[in-house]
Structures are given as structure tokens and as C-alpha cells.
Coordinates of C-alpha atoms and ligand atoms in Angstrom, one line a residue:
X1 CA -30.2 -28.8 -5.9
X2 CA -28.1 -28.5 -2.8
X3 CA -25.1 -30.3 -4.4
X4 CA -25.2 -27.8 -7.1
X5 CA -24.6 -25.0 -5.4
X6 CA -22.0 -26.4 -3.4
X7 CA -20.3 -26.7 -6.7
X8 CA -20.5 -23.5 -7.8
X9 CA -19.1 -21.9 -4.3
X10 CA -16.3 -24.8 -5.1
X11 CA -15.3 -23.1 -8.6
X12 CA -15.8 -19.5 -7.2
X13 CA -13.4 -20.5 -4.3
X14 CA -10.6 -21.7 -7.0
X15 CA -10.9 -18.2 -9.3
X16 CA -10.3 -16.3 -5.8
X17 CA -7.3 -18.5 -4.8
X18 CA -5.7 -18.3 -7.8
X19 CA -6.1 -14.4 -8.5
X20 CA -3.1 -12.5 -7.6
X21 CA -5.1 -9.0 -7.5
X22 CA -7.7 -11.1 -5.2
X23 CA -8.3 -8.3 -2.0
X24 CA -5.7 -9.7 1.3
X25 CA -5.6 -8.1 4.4
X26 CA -3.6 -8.6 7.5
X27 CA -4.2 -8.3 11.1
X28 CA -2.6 -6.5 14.2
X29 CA -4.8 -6.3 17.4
X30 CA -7.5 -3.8 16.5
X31 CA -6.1 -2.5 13.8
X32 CA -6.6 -4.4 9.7
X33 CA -4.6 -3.3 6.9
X34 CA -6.8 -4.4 3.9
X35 CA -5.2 -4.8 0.6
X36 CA -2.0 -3.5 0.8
X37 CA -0.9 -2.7 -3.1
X38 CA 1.4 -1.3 -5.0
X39 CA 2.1 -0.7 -9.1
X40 CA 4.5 -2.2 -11.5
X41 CA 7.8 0.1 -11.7
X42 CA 9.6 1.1 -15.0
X43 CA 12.6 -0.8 -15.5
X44 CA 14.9 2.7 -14.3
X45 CA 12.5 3.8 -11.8
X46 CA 13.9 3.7 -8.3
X47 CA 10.7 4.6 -6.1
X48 CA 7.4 3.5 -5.9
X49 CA 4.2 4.0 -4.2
X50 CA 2.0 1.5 -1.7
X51 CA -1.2 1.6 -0.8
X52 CA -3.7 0.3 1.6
X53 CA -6.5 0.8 4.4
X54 CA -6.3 1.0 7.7
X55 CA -9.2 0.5 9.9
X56 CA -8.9 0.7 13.8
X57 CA -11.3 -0.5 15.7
X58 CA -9.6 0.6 18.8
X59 CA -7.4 3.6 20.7
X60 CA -5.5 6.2 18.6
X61 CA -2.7 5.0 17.0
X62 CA -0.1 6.0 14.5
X63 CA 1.8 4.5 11.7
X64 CA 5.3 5.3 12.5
X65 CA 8.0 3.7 10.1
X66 CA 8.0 0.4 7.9
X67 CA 10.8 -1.3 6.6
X68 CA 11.2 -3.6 3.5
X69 CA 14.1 -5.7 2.0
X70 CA 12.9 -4.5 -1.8
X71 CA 13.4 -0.3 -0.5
X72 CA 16.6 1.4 0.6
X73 CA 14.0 2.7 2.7
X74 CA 10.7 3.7 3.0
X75 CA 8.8 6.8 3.9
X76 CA 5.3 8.1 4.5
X77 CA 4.3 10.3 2.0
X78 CA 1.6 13.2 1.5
X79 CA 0.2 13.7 -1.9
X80 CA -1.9 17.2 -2.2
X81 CA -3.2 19.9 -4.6
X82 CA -1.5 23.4 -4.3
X83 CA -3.4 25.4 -7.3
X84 CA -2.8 23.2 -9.9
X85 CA 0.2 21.8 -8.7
X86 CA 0.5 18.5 -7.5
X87 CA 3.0 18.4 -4.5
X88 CA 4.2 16.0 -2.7
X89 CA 6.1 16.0 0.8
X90 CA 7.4 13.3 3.5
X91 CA 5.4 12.9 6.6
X92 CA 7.9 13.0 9.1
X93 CA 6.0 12.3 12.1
X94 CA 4.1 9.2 10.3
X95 CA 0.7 8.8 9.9
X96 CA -2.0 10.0 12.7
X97 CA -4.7 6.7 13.3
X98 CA -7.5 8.4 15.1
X99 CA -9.6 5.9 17.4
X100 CA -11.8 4.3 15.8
X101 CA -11.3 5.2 12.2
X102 CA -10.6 4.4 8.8
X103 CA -7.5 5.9 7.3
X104 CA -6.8 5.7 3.6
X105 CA -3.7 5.7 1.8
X106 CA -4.2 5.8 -1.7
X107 CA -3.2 7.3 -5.0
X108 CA -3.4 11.5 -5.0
X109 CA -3.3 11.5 -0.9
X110 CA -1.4 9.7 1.8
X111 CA 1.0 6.7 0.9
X112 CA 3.9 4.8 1.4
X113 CA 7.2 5.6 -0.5
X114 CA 9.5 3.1 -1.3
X115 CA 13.0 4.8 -1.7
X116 CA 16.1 3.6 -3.5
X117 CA 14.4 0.4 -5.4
X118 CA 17.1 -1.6 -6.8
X119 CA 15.2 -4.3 -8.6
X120 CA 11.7 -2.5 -9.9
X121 CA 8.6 -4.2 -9.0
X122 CA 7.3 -6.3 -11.3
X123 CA 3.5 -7.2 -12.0
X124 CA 2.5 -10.4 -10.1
X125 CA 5.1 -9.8 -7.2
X126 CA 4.3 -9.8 -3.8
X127 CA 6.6 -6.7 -2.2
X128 CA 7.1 -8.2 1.8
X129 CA 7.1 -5.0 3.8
X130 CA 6.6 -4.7 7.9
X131 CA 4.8 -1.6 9.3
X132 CA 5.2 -0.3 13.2
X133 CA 2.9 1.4 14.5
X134 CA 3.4 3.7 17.8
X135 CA 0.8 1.4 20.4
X136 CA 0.0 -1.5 18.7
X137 CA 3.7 -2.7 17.3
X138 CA 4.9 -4.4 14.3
X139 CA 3.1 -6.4 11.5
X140 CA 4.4 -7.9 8.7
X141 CA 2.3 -7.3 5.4
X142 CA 3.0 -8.1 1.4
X143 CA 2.0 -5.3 -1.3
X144 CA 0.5 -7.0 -4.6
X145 CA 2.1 -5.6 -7.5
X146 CA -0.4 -4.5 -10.3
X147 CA -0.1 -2.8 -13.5
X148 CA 2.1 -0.1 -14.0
X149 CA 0.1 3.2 -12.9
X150 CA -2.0 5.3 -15.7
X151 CA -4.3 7.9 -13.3
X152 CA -3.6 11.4 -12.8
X153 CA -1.6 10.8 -9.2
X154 CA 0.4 8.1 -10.7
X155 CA 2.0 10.8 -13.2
X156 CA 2.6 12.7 -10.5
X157 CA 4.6 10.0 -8.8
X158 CA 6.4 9.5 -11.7
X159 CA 7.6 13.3 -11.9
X160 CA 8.3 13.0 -8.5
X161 CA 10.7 9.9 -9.5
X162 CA 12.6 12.3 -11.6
X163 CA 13.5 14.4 -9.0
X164 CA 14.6 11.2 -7.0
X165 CA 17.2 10.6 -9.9
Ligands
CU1 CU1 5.7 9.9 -2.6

């Protein structure tokens, strides 16, 4: 009976290696970015958004510039509602990591903008990209490309690559 399982958690093991969208997460002192992502590009898009979580297990902290050799350059955006109009606008201060908190970056809200893509991600890719953060420093982290974007704040991304052109 015992062998059995032990093949089972074997096989489970292999799906999980082998699954590109399988959840990663990297490490810097207190702070754990889980799952960095981002979403396959059209072929003339030139920006694109990433997303992860951070969760800080220790002092305040803030996210203060990243860098990646895919972007131009890359900015910290914020995604919000004004009436029905979805706007968008550059953080320029970075991103505030209370102590001991979770802070989301996600479709629709907070996120990382790629700027001034020359080769558009593709699905499958791993996007190499290293954050700084104010206290805690620098950590290198890869976004996993997924399928191009189909929910409401994707759109809006997309409009917002329009005006990029
Ligand atoms: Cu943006």
C-alpha cells in the first residue's frame, strides 16, 4: 500500500515539473514574490503587463524600479475605475509595501508595465526581469508568459497600448 502511494506523489511530481503555468515564486529576505506572470503580446504590441504577489513578512518596504532586457523599460503602473472609465496612470514613486502585508499586482489594479517591447512575448516564455526594492535590494525574478489576455482589464491594456503607438 505504502509503495503505491509513493507512486502516485512520483507522477504528480512530473505533471508539476513539466507545467510551464505551474505557480514559482522567488525569495528576497522577508519579502516572496509568488508567481510573477505575464500574457502573450500581439505580434505589433509594444507593452505588456506583469503580475505577481508580494508578501512581506517584515518592515515596510517599497518596490522602487525593475529592469528587464525584453522592455525598453519598465514602469509601475495603476489601473483604476473613474465612472466608467478605465484609467490608467504611472506610479512614480513605486509601489508602497506596508509591514507585514500582502500587496497585489494584478489585472484591473496595480502592475508592472513593460515599455517599448521589441520582440512580443510569446506563450511559454519566461520574461527575466529584476525588481529593487527601497530596504530590502534587488532580486531577480522570471514572468511566465500565458495566453494572450481576454478579461475586462486586459482590454483596457490593450487600449492603453494604442496610445503607446
Ligand atoms: Cu499599464
Amino acid at each position: 500500500m505504502v509503495r503505491k502511494h509513493i507512486g502516485i506523489f512520483a507522477v504528480l511530481g512530473a505533471v508539476l515539473a513539466f507545467s510551464p503555468a505551474a505557480a514559482h515564486e522567488f525569495k528576497l529576505g522577508q519579502i516572496e514574490i509568488g508567481h510573477p506572470y505575464s500574457r502573450a503580446m500581439l505580434p505589433v504590441a509594444k507593452v505588456g503587463g506583469g503580475y505577481f504577489k508580494i508578501t512581506n513578512g517584515g518592515e515596510a518596504d517599497k518596490l522602487v524600479s525593475a529592469t528587464s532586457e525584453r522592455a525598453g523599460k519598465v514602469e509601475f503602473h495603476e489601473m483604476k475605475m473613474n465612472g466608467a472609465i478605465m484609467e490608467m496612470r504611472e506610479l512614480e514613486g513605486g509601489i508602497a509595501i506596508p509591514a507585514k502585508s500582502t500587496v497585489e499586482l494584478k489585472p484591473g489594479g496595480y502592475h508592472v508595465m513593460f515599455m517599448n517591447v521589441a520582440q512580443p512575448f510569446k506563450e511559454g516564455e519566461m520574461i527575466k526581469t529584476t525588481l529593487v526594492f527601497e530596504k530590502a535590494g534587488s532580486v531577480e525574478v522570471e514572468f511566465a508568459v500565458g495566453p494572450v489576455a481576454g478579461d475586462k482589464g486586459a482590454k483596457a491594456h490593450d487600449a492603453h497600448a494604442e496610445h503607446g503607438k
